[in-house]
Tab-separated table of C-alpha atoms and ligand atoms in Angstrom:
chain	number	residue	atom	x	y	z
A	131	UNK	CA	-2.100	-23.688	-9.398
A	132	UNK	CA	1.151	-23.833	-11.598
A	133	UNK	CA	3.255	-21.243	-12.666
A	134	UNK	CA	5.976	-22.236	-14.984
A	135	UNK	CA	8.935	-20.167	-15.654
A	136	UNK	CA	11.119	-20.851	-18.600
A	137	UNK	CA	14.385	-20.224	-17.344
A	138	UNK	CA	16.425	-23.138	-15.347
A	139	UNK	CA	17.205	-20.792	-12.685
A	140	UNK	CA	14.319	-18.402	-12.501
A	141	UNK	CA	13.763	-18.223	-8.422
A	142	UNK	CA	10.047	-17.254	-6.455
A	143	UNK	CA	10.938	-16.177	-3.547
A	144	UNK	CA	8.388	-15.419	-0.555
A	145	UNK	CA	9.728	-13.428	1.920
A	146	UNK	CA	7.210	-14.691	4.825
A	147	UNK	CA	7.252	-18.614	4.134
A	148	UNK	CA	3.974	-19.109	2.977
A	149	UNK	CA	3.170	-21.040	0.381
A	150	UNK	CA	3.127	-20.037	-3.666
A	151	UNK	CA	-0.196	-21.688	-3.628
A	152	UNK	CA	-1.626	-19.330	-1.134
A	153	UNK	CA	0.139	-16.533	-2.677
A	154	UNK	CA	-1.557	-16.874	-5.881
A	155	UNK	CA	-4.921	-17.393	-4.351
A	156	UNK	CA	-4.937	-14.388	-2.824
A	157	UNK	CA	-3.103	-12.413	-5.484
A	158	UNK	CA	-1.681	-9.077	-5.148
A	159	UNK	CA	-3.155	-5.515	-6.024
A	160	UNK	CA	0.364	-4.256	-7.315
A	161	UNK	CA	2.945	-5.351	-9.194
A	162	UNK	CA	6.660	-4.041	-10.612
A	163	UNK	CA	8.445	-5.708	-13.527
A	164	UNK	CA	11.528	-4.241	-13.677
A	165	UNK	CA	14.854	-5.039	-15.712
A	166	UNK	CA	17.575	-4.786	-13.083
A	167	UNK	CA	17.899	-5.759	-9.309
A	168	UNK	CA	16.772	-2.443	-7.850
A	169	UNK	CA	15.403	-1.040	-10.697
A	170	UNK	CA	11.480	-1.355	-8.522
A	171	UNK	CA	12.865	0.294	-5.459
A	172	UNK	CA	14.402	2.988	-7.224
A	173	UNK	CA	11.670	3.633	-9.305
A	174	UNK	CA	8.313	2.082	-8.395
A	175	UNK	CA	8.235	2.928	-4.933
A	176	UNK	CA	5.161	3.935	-5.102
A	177	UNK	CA	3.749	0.352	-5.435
A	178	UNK	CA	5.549	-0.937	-2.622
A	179	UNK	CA	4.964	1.922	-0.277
A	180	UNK	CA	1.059	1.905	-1.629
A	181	UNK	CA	0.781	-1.902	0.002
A	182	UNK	CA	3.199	-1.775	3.099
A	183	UNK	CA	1.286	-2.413	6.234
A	184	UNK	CA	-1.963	-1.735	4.122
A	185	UNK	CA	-4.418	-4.248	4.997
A	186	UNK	CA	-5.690	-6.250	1.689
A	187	UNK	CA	-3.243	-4.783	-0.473
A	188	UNK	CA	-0.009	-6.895	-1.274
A	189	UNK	CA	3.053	-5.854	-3.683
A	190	UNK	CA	4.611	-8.577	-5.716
A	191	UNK	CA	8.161	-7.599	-7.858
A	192	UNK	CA	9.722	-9.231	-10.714
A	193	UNK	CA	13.027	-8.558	-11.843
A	194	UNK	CA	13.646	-9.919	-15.696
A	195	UNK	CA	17.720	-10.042	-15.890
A	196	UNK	CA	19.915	-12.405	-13.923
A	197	UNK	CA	22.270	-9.657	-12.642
A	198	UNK	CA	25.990	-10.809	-13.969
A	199	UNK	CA	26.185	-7.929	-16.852
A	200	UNK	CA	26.185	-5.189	-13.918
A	201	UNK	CA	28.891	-2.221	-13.964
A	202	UNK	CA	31.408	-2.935	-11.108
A	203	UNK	CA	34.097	-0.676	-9.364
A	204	UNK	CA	35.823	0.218	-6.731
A	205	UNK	CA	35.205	-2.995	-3.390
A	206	UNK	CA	33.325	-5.140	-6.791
A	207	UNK	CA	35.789	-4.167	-9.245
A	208	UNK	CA	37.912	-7.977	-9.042
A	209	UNK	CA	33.662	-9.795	-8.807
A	210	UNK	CA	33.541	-12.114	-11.466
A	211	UNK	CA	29.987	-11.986	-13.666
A	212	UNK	CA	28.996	-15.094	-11.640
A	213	UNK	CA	29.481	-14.003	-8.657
A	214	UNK	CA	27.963	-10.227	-9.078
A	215	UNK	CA	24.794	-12.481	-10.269
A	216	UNK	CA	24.932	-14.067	-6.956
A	217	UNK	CA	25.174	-10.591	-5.250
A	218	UNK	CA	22.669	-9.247	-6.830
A	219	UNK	CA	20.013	-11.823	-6.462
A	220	UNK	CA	20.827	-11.776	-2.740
A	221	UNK	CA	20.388	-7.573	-2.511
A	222	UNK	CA	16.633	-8.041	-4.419
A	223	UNK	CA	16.039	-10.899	-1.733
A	224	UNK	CA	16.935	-8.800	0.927
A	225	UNK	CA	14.680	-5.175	-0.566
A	226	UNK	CA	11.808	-8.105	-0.657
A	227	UNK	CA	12.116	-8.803	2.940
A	228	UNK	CA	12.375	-5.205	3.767
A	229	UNK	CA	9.607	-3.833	1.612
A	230	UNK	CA	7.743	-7.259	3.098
A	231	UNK	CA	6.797	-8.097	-0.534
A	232	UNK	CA	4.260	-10.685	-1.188
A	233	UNK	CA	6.222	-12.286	-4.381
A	234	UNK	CA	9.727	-11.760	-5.699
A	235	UNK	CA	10.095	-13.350	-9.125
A	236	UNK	CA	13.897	-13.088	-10.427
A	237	UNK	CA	13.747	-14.377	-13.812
A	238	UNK	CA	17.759	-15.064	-14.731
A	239	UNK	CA	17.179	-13.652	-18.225
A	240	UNK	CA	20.374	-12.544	-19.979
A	241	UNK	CA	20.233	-8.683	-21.072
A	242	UNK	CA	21.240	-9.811	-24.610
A	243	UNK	CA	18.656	-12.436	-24.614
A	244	UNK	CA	16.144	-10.122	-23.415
A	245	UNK	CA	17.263	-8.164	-26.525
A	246	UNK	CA	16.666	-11.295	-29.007
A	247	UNK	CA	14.269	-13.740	-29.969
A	248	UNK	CA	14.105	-15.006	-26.285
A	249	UNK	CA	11.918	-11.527	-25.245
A	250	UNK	CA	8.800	-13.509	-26.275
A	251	UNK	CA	9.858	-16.231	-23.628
A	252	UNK	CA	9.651	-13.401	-20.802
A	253	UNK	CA	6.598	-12.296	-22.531
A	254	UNK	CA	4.959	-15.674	-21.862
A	255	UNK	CA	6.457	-15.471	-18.227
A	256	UNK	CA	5.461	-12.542	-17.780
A	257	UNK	CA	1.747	-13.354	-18.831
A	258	UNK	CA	2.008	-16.174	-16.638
A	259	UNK	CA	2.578	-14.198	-14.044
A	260	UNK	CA	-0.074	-11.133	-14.427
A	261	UNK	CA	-2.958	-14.120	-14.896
A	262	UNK	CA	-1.665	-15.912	-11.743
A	263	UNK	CA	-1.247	-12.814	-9.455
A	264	UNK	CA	-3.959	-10.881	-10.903
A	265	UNK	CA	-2.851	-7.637	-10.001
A	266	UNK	CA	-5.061	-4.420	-10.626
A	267	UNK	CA	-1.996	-1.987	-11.274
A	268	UNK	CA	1.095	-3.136	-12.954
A	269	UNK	CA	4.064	-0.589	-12.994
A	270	UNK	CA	7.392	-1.095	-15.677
A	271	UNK	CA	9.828	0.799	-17.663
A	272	UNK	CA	8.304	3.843	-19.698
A	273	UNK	CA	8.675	3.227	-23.599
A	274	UNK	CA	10.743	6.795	-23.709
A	275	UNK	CA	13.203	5.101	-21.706
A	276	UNK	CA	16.858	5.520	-22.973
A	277	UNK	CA	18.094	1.815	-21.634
A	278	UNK	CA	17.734	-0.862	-24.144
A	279	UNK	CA	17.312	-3.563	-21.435
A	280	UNK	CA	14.264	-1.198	-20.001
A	281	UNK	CA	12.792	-0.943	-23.671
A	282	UNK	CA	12.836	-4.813	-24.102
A	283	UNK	CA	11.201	-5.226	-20.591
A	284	UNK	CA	8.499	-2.564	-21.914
A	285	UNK	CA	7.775	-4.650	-25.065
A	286	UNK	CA	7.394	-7.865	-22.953
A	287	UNK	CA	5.468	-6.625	-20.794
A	288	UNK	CA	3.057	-4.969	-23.286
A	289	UNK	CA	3.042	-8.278	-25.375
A	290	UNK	CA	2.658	-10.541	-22.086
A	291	UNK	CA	-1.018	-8.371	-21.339
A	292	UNK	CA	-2.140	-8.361	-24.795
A	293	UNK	CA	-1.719	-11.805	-24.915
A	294	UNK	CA	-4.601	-12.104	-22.122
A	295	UNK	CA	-8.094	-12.333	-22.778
A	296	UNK	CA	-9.503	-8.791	-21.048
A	297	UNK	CA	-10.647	-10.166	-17.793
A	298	UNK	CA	-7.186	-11.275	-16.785
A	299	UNK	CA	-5.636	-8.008	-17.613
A	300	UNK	CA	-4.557	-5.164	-14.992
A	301	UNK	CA	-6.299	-2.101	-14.608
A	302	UNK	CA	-3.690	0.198	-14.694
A	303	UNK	CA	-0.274	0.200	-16.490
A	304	UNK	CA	2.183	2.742	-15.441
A	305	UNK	CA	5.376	4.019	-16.840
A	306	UNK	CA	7.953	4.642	-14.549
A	307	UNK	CA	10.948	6.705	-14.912
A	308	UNK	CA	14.706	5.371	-14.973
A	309	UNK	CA	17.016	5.861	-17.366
A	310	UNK	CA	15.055	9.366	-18.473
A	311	UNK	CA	13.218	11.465	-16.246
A	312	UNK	CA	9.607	12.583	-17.132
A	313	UNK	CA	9.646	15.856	-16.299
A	314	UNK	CA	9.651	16.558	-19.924
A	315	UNK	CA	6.009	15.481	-20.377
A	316	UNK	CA	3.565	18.106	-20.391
A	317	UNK	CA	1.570	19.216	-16.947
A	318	UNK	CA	-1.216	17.768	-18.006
A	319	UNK	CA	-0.343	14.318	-18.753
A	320	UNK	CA	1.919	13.586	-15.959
A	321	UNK	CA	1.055	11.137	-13.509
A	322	UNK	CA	2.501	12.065	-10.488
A	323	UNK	CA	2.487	9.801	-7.842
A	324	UNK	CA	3.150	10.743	-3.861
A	325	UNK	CA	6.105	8.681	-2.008
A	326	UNK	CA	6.280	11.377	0.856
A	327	UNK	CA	5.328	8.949	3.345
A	328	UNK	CA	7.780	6.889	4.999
A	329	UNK	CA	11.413	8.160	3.500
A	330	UNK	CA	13.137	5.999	5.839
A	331	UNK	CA	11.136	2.913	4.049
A	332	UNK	CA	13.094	4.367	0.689
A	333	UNK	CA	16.714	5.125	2.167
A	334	UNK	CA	16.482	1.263	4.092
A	335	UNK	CA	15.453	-0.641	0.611
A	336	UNK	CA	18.075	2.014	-1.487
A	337	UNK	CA	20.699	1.308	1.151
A	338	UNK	CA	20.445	-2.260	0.559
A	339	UNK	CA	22.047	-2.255	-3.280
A	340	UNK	CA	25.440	-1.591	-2.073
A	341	UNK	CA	26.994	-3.570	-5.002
A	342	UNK	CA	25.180	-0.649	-7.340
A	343	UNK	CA	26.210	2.462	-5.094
A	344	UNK	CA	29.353	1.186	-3.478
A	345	UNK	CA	29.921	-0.012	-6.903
A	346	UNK	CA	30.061	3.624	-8.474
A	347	UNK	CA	26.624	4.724	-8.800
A	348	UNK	CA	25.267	7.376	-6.010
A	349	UNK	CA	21.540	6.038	-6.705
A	350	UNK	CA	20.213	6.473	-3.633
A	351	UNK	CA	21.179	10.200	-3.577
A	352	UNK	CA	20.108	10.781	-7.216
A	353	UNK	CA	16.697	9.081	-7.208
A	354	UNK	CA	16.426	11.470	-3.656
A	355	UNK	CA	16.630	14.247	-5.419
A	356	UNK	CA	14.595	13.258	-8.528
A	357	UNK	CA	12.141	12.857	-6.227
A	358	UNK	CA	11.893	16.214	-4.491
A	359	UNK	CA	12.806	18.362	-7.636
A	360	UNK	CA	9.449	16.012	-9.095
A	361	UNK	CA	7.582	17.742	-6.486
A	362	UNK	CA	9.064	21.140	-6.189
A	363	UNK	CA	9.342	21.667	-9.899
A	364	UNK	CA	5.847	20.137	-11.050
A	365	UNK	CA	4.400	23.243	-10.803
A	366	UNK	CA	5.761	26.804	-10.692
A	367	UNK	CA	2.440	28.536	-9.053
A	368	UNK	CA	1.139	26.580	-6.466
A	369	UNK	CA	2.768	25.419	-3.193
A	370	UNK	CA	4.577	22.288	-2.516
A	371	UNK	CA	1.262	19.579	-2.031
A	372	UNK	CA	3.944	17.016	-1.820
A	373	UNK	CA	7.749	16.621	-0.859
A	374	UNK	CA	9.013	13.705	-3.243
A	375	UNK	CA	6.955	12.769	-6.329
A	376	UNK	CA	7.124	10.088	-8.841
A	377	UNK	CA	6.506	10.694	-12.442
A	378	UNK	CA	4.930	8.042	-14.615
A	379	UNK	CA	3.072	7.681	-18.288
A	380	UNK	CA	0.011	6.541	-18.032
A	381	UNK	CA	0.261	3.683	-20.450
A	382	UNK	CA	-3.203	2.154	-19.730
A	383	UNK	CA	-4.767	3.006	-23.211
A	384	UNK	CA	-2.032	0.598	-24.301
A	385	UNK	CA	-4.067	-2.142	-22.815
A	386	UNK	CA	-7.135	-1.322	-23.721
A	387	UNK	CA	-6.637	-1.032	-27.254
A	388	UNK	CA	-4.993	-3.847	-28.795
A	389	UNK	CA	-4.864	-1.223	-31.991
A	390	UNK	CA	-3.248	1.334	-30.634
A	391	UNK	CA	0.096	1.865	-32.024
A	392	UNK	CA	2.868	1.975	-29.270
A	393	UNK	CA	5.453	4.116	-30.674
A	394	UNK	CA	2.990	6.674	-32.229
A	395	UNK	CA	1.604	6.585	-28.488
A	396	UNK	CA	4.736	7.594	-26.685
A	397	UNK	CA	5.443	10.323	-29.824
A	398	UNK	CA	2.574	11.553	-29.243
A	399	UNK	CA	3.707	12.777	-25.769
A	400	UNK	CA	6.736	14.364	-27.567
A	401	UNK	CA	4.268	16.089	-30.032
A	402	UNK	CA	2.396	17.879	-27.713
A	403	UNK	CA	5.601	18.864	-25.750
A	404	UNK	CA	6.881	20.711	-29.109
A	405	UNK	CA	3.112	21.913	-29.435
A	406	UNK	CA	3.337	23.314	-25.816
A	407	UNK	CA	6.790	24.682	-26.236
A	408	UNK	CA	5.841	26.475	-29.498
A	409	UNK	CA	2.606	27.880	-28.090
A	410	UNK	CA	4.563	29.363	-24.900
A	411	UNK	CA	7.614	30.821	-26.819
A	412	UNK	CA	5.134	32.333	-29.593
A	413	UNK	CA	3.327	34.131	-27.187
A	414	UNK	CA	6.630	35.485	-25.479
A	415	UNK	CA	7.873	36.322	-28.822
A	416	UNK	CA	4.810	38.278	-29.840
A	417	UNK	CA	5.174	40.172	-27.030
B	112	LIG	ZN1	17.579	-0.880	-14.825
């Protein structure tokens, strides 16, 4: 089997030693395709936690930029691009061995080039990747994202599975959150996803970006509580059926019809917020 990545320094890396061969024969059940080093710990937990230690399930991540455009301060302030690329690529190694990933795929795009003509290149990497792992949920960036880099990675990612013929495409594609919370999307249409189990798993894989928290970004702590005020605030009736919760957009119609417009899509969220907002407030109102 091949797998041919466009960039000169794109790096597979397979945290137990076997081979990429027998990697792609089996496959995976989940995959993340995220924009940054640590953007799939942070925010797609729930596919690694949803494989580790699970017999016949297997997570496989791929991270699109190459790292060296990071924010640096404080013990990184003096790290030259180069070298925070290096550091970087070295942290995502490391969450792969730790969440005992099947694949890690860093693809050593440029931000800005994932922001030009060169997104279709990751789009074809990309859908060489999704045909060769064949996973049955893929997780990225939601297209309500604020992060241009995230937005770019959406668009590849949506081009990469509409460039496959339907048998080679996921079941599932989710829409994690990052740089904007979901919590904004009405009750109804959230998909909330449990990562209760196994906090530890989360604060040893968080821990490990020290060049993003060390660096001037409390992460850990702030995707912590994201987590718990998901689960505590998801519903103002009912008891706590979780304690940390994931919100994602279902973006699977996306991929099931090639037709469907992707920006009227994610408005359409927005719509029926302002719908749900107007109803609530009218009735208060009329009170
Ligand atoms: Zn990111």
């Amino acid at each position: 089997m091949a797998l041919t990545l466009s960039q000169p320094h794109a790096d597979i890396f397979i945290p137990d030693g076997r081979s990429l061969d027998s990697v792609l024969r089996q496959g995976v059940t989940h995959l993340g395709i995220g924009a940054h080093q640590d953007d799939l710990e942070f925010n797609a937990f729930h596919g690694i936690l949803s494989c580790y230690h699970v017999p016949g399930k297997a997570f496989a991540g791929v991270i699109c930029t190459d790292g060296a455009g990071s924010s640096r301060t404080g013990p990184y302030g003096h790290v030259s691009d180069q070298e925070m690329r290096a550091v970087r690529q070295r942290e995502q190694r490391a969450a792969a061995v730790t969440g005992e990933y099947a694949l890690l795929a860093q693809l050593d795009y440029s931000s800005q080039q994932l922001k030009s003509a060169d997104n279709a290149r990751l789009a074809r990497d990309l859908a060489a990747l999704i045909s060769e792992l064949r996973p049955g949920v893929v997780y990225t960036h939601n297209p309500a994202d604020k992060h241009e880099t995230h937005l770019a990675v959406f668009s590849a990612t949506l081009k990469a599975i509409r460039s496959l013929p339907e048998e080679q495409r996921p079941g599932k594609l989710l829409g994690y959150e990052g740089w904007r919370s979901l919590d904004w999307v009405i009750d109804s249409e959230k998909t909330i996803l449990d990562v209760s189990q196994r906090e530890h798993l989360f604060s040893a894989l968080a821990g490990i970006f020290d060049s993003q928290i060390a660096g001037g970004k409390r992460y850990d702590l702030a995707t912590v509580g994201r987590l718990c005020a998901n689960a505590t605030f998801g519903n103002s009736h009912a008891a706590d059926a979780v304690s940390r919760a994931s919100l994602a957009l279902d973006l699977t119609p996306l991929i099931t019809d090639d037709s469907l417009d992707p920006v009227e899509f994610t408005l359409g969220f927005v719509d029926r917020l302002r719908e749900d907002i107007r109803t609530k407030l009218g009735n208060a109102l009329s009170l």
